């Protein structure tokens, strides 16, 4: 394994890019409001892509690697943005709830899977980008589950048919 170094610049989140060579989209900066997205690989300097950032995993790269969906929760404005990596241009795709984040694109790039986090059940919707239609897709956990506190790190396959997650259980430390 080869680590990617950013010196003393804080890394807020990183997600792998599709394709053969090892590349990542990395959100660097001191806060979401002042961060930027850079594309980095093993060769060459980072390339600045978007004047916005993300924290943790609340972003998703399209299957062709041309777009990134950002769940922007900066300030009072809550929105889903889709940004072109080549130009850095971003557009609002939809308003989102306070606890929603983009987790995966569909294989054909027509849909984004969004998850609502922070409570049970954890809901996933399939968001059609062209129309804005939201279709309930998955619910994990139940409000009456006395063992589980929260569903974490939910990952979906691009077809939305298979998923994996971990959960924070009461009593975990």
PDB file of C-alpha atoms in Angstrom:
ATOM      1  CA  UNK A   1       0.000   0.000   0.000  1.00  0.00           C
ATOM      2  CA  UNK A   2       1.089   3.543  -0.784  1.00  0.00           C
ATOM      3  CA  UNK A   3      -0.167   6.415   1.402  1.00  0.00           C
ATOM      4  CA  UNK A   4      -1.183   9.694  -0.229  1.00  0.00           C
ATOM      5  CA  UNK A   5       0.306  12.640   1.636  1.00  0.00           C
ATOM      6  CA  UNK A   6      -1.147  16.135   1.990  1.00  0.00           C
ATOM      7  CA  UNK A   7       1.458  17.472   4.383  1.00  0.00           C
ATOM      8  CA  UNK A   8      -0.244  19.455   7.135  1.00  0.00           C
ATOM      9  CA  UNK A   9      -3.446  20.092   5.169  1.00  0.00           C
ATOM     10  CA  UNK A  10      -6.379  18.427   6.980  1.00  0.00           C
ATOM     11  CA  UNK A  11      -8.200  15.745   4.990  1.00  0.00           C
ATOM     12  CA  UNK A  12     -11.952  15.841   5.663  1.00  0.00           C
ATOM     13  CA  UNK A  13     -12.865  12.826   3.531  1.00  0.00           C
ATOM     14  CA  UNK A  14     -11.733  10.658   0.628  1.00  0.00           C
ATOM     15  CA  UNK A  15     -13.532   8.431  -1.872  1.00  0.00           C
ATOM     16  CA  UNK A  16     -12.014   6.200  -4.563  1.00  0.00           C
ATOM     17  CA  UNK A  17     -12.499   7.026  -8.238  1.00  0.00           C
ATOM     18  CA  UNK A  18     -13.737   4.375 -10.686  1.00  0.00           C
ATOM     19  CA  UNK A  19     -11.360   3.002 -13.285  1.00  0.00           C
ATOM     20  CA  UNK A  20      -8.088   1.162 -13.422  1.00  0.00           C
ATOM     21  CA  UNK A  21      -5.541   3.521 -11.895  1.00  0.00           C
ATOM     22  CA  UNK A  22      -5.548   4.330  -8.181  1.00  0.00           C
ATOM     23  CA  UNK A  23      -7.121   7.795  -7.865  1.00  0.00           C
ATOM     24  CA  UNK A  24      -9.135   9.438  -5.116  1.00  0.00           C
ATOM     25  CA  UNK A  25     -11.321  12.471  -4.687  1.00  0.00           C
ATOM     26  CA  UNK A  26     -10.159  14.103  -1.489  1.00  0.00           C
ATOM     27  CA  UNK A  27     -11.819  16.914   0.439  1.00  0.00           C
ATOM     28  CA  UNK A  28      -9.111  19.075   1.988  1.00  0.00           C
ATOM     29  CA  UNK A  29      -9.379  22.119   4.247  1.00  0.00           C
ATOM     30  CA  UNK A  30     -10.263  23.084   7.772  1.00  0.00           C
ATOM     31  CA  UNK A  31     -14.062  22.955   7.408  1.00  0.00           C
ATOM     32  CA  UNK A  32     -16.714  22.067   4.826  1.00  0.00           C
ATOM     33  CA  UNK A  33     -17.310  25.781   4.240  1.00  0.00           C
ATOM     34  CA  UNK A  34     -13.649  26.436   3.324  1.00  0.00           C
ATOM     35  CA  UNK A  35     -12.658  23.115   1.789  1.00  0.00           C
ATOM     36  CA  UNK A  36     -12.090  22.073  -1.796  1.00  0.00           C
ATOM     37  CA  UNK A  37     -12.060  18.787  -3.683  1.00  0.00           C
ATOM     38  CA  UNK A  38      -8.856  17.607  -5.287  1.00  0.00           C
ATOM     39  CA  UNK A  39      -8.269  14.555  -7.441  1.00  0.00           C
ATOM     40  CA  UNK A  40      -5.106  12.741  -6.472  1.00  0.00           C
ATOM     41  CA  UNK A  41      -3.276   9.696  -7.728  1.00  0.00           C
ATOM     42  CA  UNK A  42       0.107   8.099  -7.244  1.00  0.00           C
ATOM     43  CA  UNK A  43       1.773  10.202  -9.947  1.00  0.00           C
ATOM     44  CA  UNK A  44       1.809  13.965 -10.071  1.00  0.00           C
ATOM     45  CA  UNK A  45       0.428  16.752  -7.944  1.00  0.00           C
ATOM     46  CA  UNK A  46      -3.216  16.944  -6.851  1.00  0.00           C
ATOM     47  CA  UNK A  47      -5.580  18.590  -9.349  1.00  0.00           C
ATOM     48  CA  UNK A  48      -8.135  20.991  -7.886  1.00  0.00           C
ATOM     49  CA  UNK A  49     -11.595  20.016  -9.105  1.00  0.00           C
ATOM     50  CA  UNK A  50     -14.360  21.733  -7.113  1.00  0.00           C
ATOM     51  CA  UNK A  51     -14.415  24.724  -4.738  1.00  0.00           C
ATOM     52  CA  UNK A  52     -16.561  22.773  -2.290  1.00  0.00           C
ATOM     53  CA  UNK A  53     -15.800  19.905  -0.007  1.00  0.00           C
ATOM     54  CA  UNK A  54     -17.374  17.096   1.941  1.00  0.00           C
ATOM     55  CA  UNK A  55     -16.838  15.486   5.312  1.00  0.00           C
ATOM     56  CA  UNK A  56     -16.349  11.754   5.678  1.00  0.00           C
ATOM     57  CA  UNK A  57     -18.271   9.847   3.051  1.00  0.00           C
ATOM     58  CA  UNK A  58     -21.154  12.191   2.259  1.00  0.00           C
ATOM     59  CA  UNK A  59     -20.246  12.297  -1.427  1.00  0.00           C
ATOM     60  CA  UNK A  60     -20.538   9.811  -4.279  1.00  0.00           C
ATOM     61  CA  UNK A  61     -18.665   9.605  -7.594  1.00  0.00           C
ATOM     62  CA  UNK A  62     -20.598   8.711 -10.764  1.00  0.00           C
ATOM     63  CA  UNK A  63     -19.736   5.395 -12.464  1.00  0.00           C
ATOM     64  CA  UNK A  64     -17.923   7.202 -15.298  1.00  0.00           C
ATOM     65  CA  UNK A  65     -15.955   9.401 -12.869  1.00  0.00           C
ATOM     66  CA  UNK A  66     -17.215  12.657 -14.427  1.00  0.00           C
ATOM     67  CA  UNK A  67     -19.563  13.804 -11.636  1.00  0.00           C
ATOM     68  CA  UNK A  68     -19.604  13.929  -7.868  1.00  0.00           C
ATOM     69  CA  UNK A  69     -22.783  14.221  -5.795  1.00  0.00           C
ATOM     70  CA  UNK A  70     -22.322  16.238  -2.611  1.00  0.00           C
ATOM     71  CA  UNK A  71     -24.642  16.320   0.357  1.00  0.00           C
ATOM     72  CA  UNK A  72     -24.005  19.930   1.302  1.00  0.00           C
ATOM     73  CA  UNK A  73     -25.112  20.741   4.832  1.00  0.00           C
ATOM     74  CA  UNK A  74     -23.255  24.036   5.189  1.00  0.00           C
ATOM     75  CA  UNK A  75     -25.181  26.612   7.191  1.00  0.00           C
ATOM     76  CA  UNK A  76     -28.963  26.484   7.008  1.00  0.00           C
ATOM     77  CA  UNK A  77     -29.069  25.497   3.339  1.00  0.00           C
ATOM     78  CA  UNK A  78     -29.472  21.748   2.881  1.00  0.00           C
ATOM     79  CA  UNK A  79     -29.123  20.587  -0.707  1.00  0.00           C
ATOM     80  CA  UNK A  80     -27.878  17.841  -2.961  1.00  0.00           C
ATOM     81  CA  UNK A  81     -25.390  19.216  -5.468  1.00  0.00           C
ATOM     82  CA  UNK A  82     -24.000  17.522  -8.554  1.00  0.00           C
ATOM     83  CA  UNK A  83     -20.620  18.833  -9.667  1.00  0.00           C
ATOM     84  CA  UNK A  84     -18.749  18.251 -12.914  1.00  0.00           C
ATOM     85  CA  UNK A  85     -15.181  17.330 -12.099  1.00  0.00           C
ATOM     86  CA  UNK A  86     -13.724  18.617 -15.395  1.00  0.00           C
ATOM     87  CA  UNK A  87     -15.102  22.156 -15.031  1.00  0.00           C
ATOM     88  CA  UNK A  88     -15.761  22.372 -11.289  1.00  0.00           C
ATOM     89  CA  UNK A  89     -19.291  23.637 -12.019  1.00  0.00           C
ATOM     90  CA  UNK A  90     -21.979  22.577  -9.542  1.00  0.00           C
ATOM     91  CA  UNK A  91     -25.758  22.614  -9.774  1.00  0.00           C
ATOM     92  CA  UNK A  92     -28.459  22.080  -7.190  1.00  0.00           C
ATOM     93  CA  UNK A  93     -30.198  18.764  -7.755  1.00  0.00           C
ATOM     94  CA  UNK A  94     -32.670  18.798  -4.868  1.00  0.00           C
ATOM     95  CA  UNK A  95     -33.289  20.005  -1.356  1.00  0.00           C
ATOM     96  CA  UNK A  96     -32.460  17.318   1.185  1.00  0.00           C
ATOM     97  CA  UNK A  97     -33.276  16.750   4.817  1.00  0.00           C
ATOM     98  CA  UNK A  98     -30.907  17.693   7.590  1.00  0.00           C
ATOM     99  CA  UNK A  99     -29.688  14.107   7.916  1.00  0.00           C
ATOM    100  CA  UNK A 100     -29.584  12.934   4.291  1.00  0.00           C
ATOM    101  CA  UNK A 101     -26.443  12.066   2.383  1.00  0.00           C
ATOM    102  CA  UNK A 102     -25.532  10.660  -1.024  1.00  0.00           C
ATOM    103  CA  UNK A 103     -24.096   7.157  -0.707  1.00  0.00           C
ATOM    104  CA  UNK A 104     -24.058   5.606  -4.193  1.00  0.00           C
ATOM    105  CA  UNK A 105     -24.846   6.183  -7.879  1.00  0.00           C
ATOM    106  CA  UNK A 106     -26.694   3.568  -9.888  1.00  0.00           C
ATOM    107  CA  UNK A 107     -24.756   1.694 -12.565  1.00  0.00           C
ATOM    108  CA  UNK A 108     -26.375   3.705 -15.381  1.00  0.00           C
ATOM    109  CA  UNK A 109     -25.926   7.069 -13.615  1.00  0.00           C
ATOM    110  CA  UNK A 110     -29.669   7.831 -13.627  1.00  0.00           C
ATOM    111  CA  UNK A 111     -30.174   7.479  -9.872  1.00  0.00           C
ATOM    112  CA  UNK A 112     -28.535   8.337  -6.604  1.00  0.00           C
ATOM    113  CA  UNK A 113     -29.153   6.399  -3.430  1.00  0.00           C
ATOM    114  CA  UNK A 114     -29.589   8.728  -0.460  1.00  0.00           C
ATOM    115  CA  UNK A 115     -29.602   7.645   3.153  1.00  0.00           C
ATOM    116  CA  UNK A 116     -31.072   9.372   6.142  1.00  0.00           C
ATOM    117  CA  UNK A 117     -28.863   8.825   9.167  1.00  0.00           C
ATOM    118  CA  UNK A 118     -28.987   9.448  12.892  1.00  0.00           C
ATOM    119  CA  UNK A 119     -32.095   7.522  13.927  1.00  0.00           C
ATOM    120  CA  UNK A 120     -33.877   4.222  13.417  1.00  0.00           C
ATOM    121  CA  UNK A 121     -35.132   3.060  11.103  1.00  0.00           C
ATOM    122  CA  UNK A 122     -32.460   4.264   8.664  1.00  0.00           C
ATOM    123  CA  UNK A 123     -34.203   4.991   5.364  1.00  0.00           C
ATOM    124  CA  UNK A 124     -32.679   4.785   1.892  1.00  0.00           C
ATOM    125  CA  UNK A 125     -34.379   6.351  -1.118  1.00  0.00           C
ATOM    126  CA  UNK A 126     -33.580   6.040  -4.801  1.00  0.00           C
ATOM    127  CA  UNK A 127     -33.474   9.569  -6.230  1.00  0.00           C
ATOM    128  CA  UNK A 128     -33.994   9.925  -9.988  1.00  0.00           C
ATOM    129  CA  UNK A 129     -31.705  12.753 -11.055  1.00  0.00           C
ATOM    130  CA  UNK A 130     -33.626  13.858 -14.184  1.00  0.00           C
ATOM    131  CA  UNK A 131     -37.047  14.107 -12.501  1.00  0.00           C
ATOM    132  CA  UNK A 132     -36.322  14.490  -8.784  1.00  0.00           C
ATOM    133  CA  UNK A 133     -38.622  11.552  -7.988  1.00  0.00           C
ATOM    134  CA  UNK A 134     -37.793   9.791  -4.717  1.00  0.00           C
ATOM    135  CA  UNK A 135     -38.656   6.121  -4.355  1.00  0.00           C
ATOM    136  CA  UNK A 136     -38.409   4.445  -0.929  1.00  0.00           C
ATOM    137  CA  UNK A 137     -35.812   1.703  -1.330  1.00  0.00           C
ATOM    138  CA  UNK A 138     -34.751   0.264   2.009  1.00  0.00           C
ATOM    139  CA  UNK A 139     -35.353   0.625   5.748  1.00  0.00           C
ATOM    140  CA  UNK A 140     -32.848  -0.772   8.236  1.00  0.00           C
ATOM    141  CA  UNK A 141     -33.523  -1.259  11.916  1.00  0.00           C
ATOM    142  CA  UNK A 142     -36.688  -0.317  13.736  1.00  0.00           C
ATOM    143  CA  UNK A 143     -37.647   2.405  16.164  1.00  0.00           C
ATOM    144  CA  UNK A 144     -38.362  -0.258  18.782  1.00  0.00           C
ATOM    145  CA  UNK A 145     -34.904  -1.895  18.518  1.00  0.00           C
ATOM    146  CA  UNK A 146     -33.572  -1.531  22.042  1.00  0.00           C
ATOM    147  CA  UNK A 147     -30.161  -3.004  21.110  1.00  0.00           C
ATOM    148  CA  UNK A 148     -29.169  -0.835  18.137  1.00  0.00           C
ATOM    149  CA  UNK A 149     -28.497   2.863  18.507  1.00  0.00           C
ATOM    150  CA  UNK A 150     -27.496   3.740  14.933  1.00  0.00           C
ATOM    151  CA  UNK A 151     -26.704   2.227  11.515  1.00  0.00           C
ATOM    152  CA  UNK A 152     -23.218   3.314  10.366  1.00  0.00           C
ATOM    153  CA  UNK A 153     -21.187   3.096   7.163  1.00  0.00           C
ATOM    154  CA  UNK A 154     -23.953   1.823   4.930  1.00  0.00           C
ATOM    155  CA  UNK A 155     -22.614   0.664   1.542  1.00  0.00           C
ATOM    156  CA  UNK A 156     -24.768  -0.337  -1.445  1.00  0.00           C
ATOM    157  CA  UNK A 157     -23.906  -2.026  -4.701  1.00  0.00           C
ATOM    158  CA  UNK A 158     -24.620   0.167  -7.723  1.00  0.00           C
ATOM    159  CA  UNK A 159     -27.844  -1.736  -8.461  1.00  0.00           C
ATOM    160  CA  UNK A 160     -29.027  -1.200  -4.877  1.00  0.00           C
ATOM    161  CA  UNK A 161     -29.620  -4.935  -4.517  1.00  0.00           C
ATOM    162  CA  UNK A 162     -26.950  -5.758  -1.948  1.00  0.00           C
ATOM    163  CA  UNK A 163     -25.822  -3.782   1.046  1.00  0.00           C
ATOM    164  CA  UNK A 164     -23.517  -3.956   4.046  1.00  0.00           C
ATOM    165  CA  UNK A 165     -23.373  -1.847   7.193  1.00  0.00           C
ATOM    166  CA  UNK A 166     -22.265  -1.846  10.759  1.00  0.00           C
ATOM    167  CA  UNK A 167     -24.337  -0.754  13.682  1.00  0.00           C
ATOM    168  CA  UNK A 168     -23.612   0.976  16.917  1.00  0.00           C
ATOM    169  CA  UNK A 169     -25.208  -1.011  19.690  1.00  0.00           C
ATOM    170  CA  UNK A 170     -26.044   0.278  23.128  1.00  0.00           C
ATOM    171  CA  UNK A 171     -23.175  -0.714  25.375  1.00  0.00           C
ATOM    172  CA  UNK A 172     -20.558  -0.453  22.576  1.00  0.00           C
ATOM    173  CA  UNK A 173     -17.635   1.748  23.449  1.00  0.00           C
TER     174      UNK A 173
END
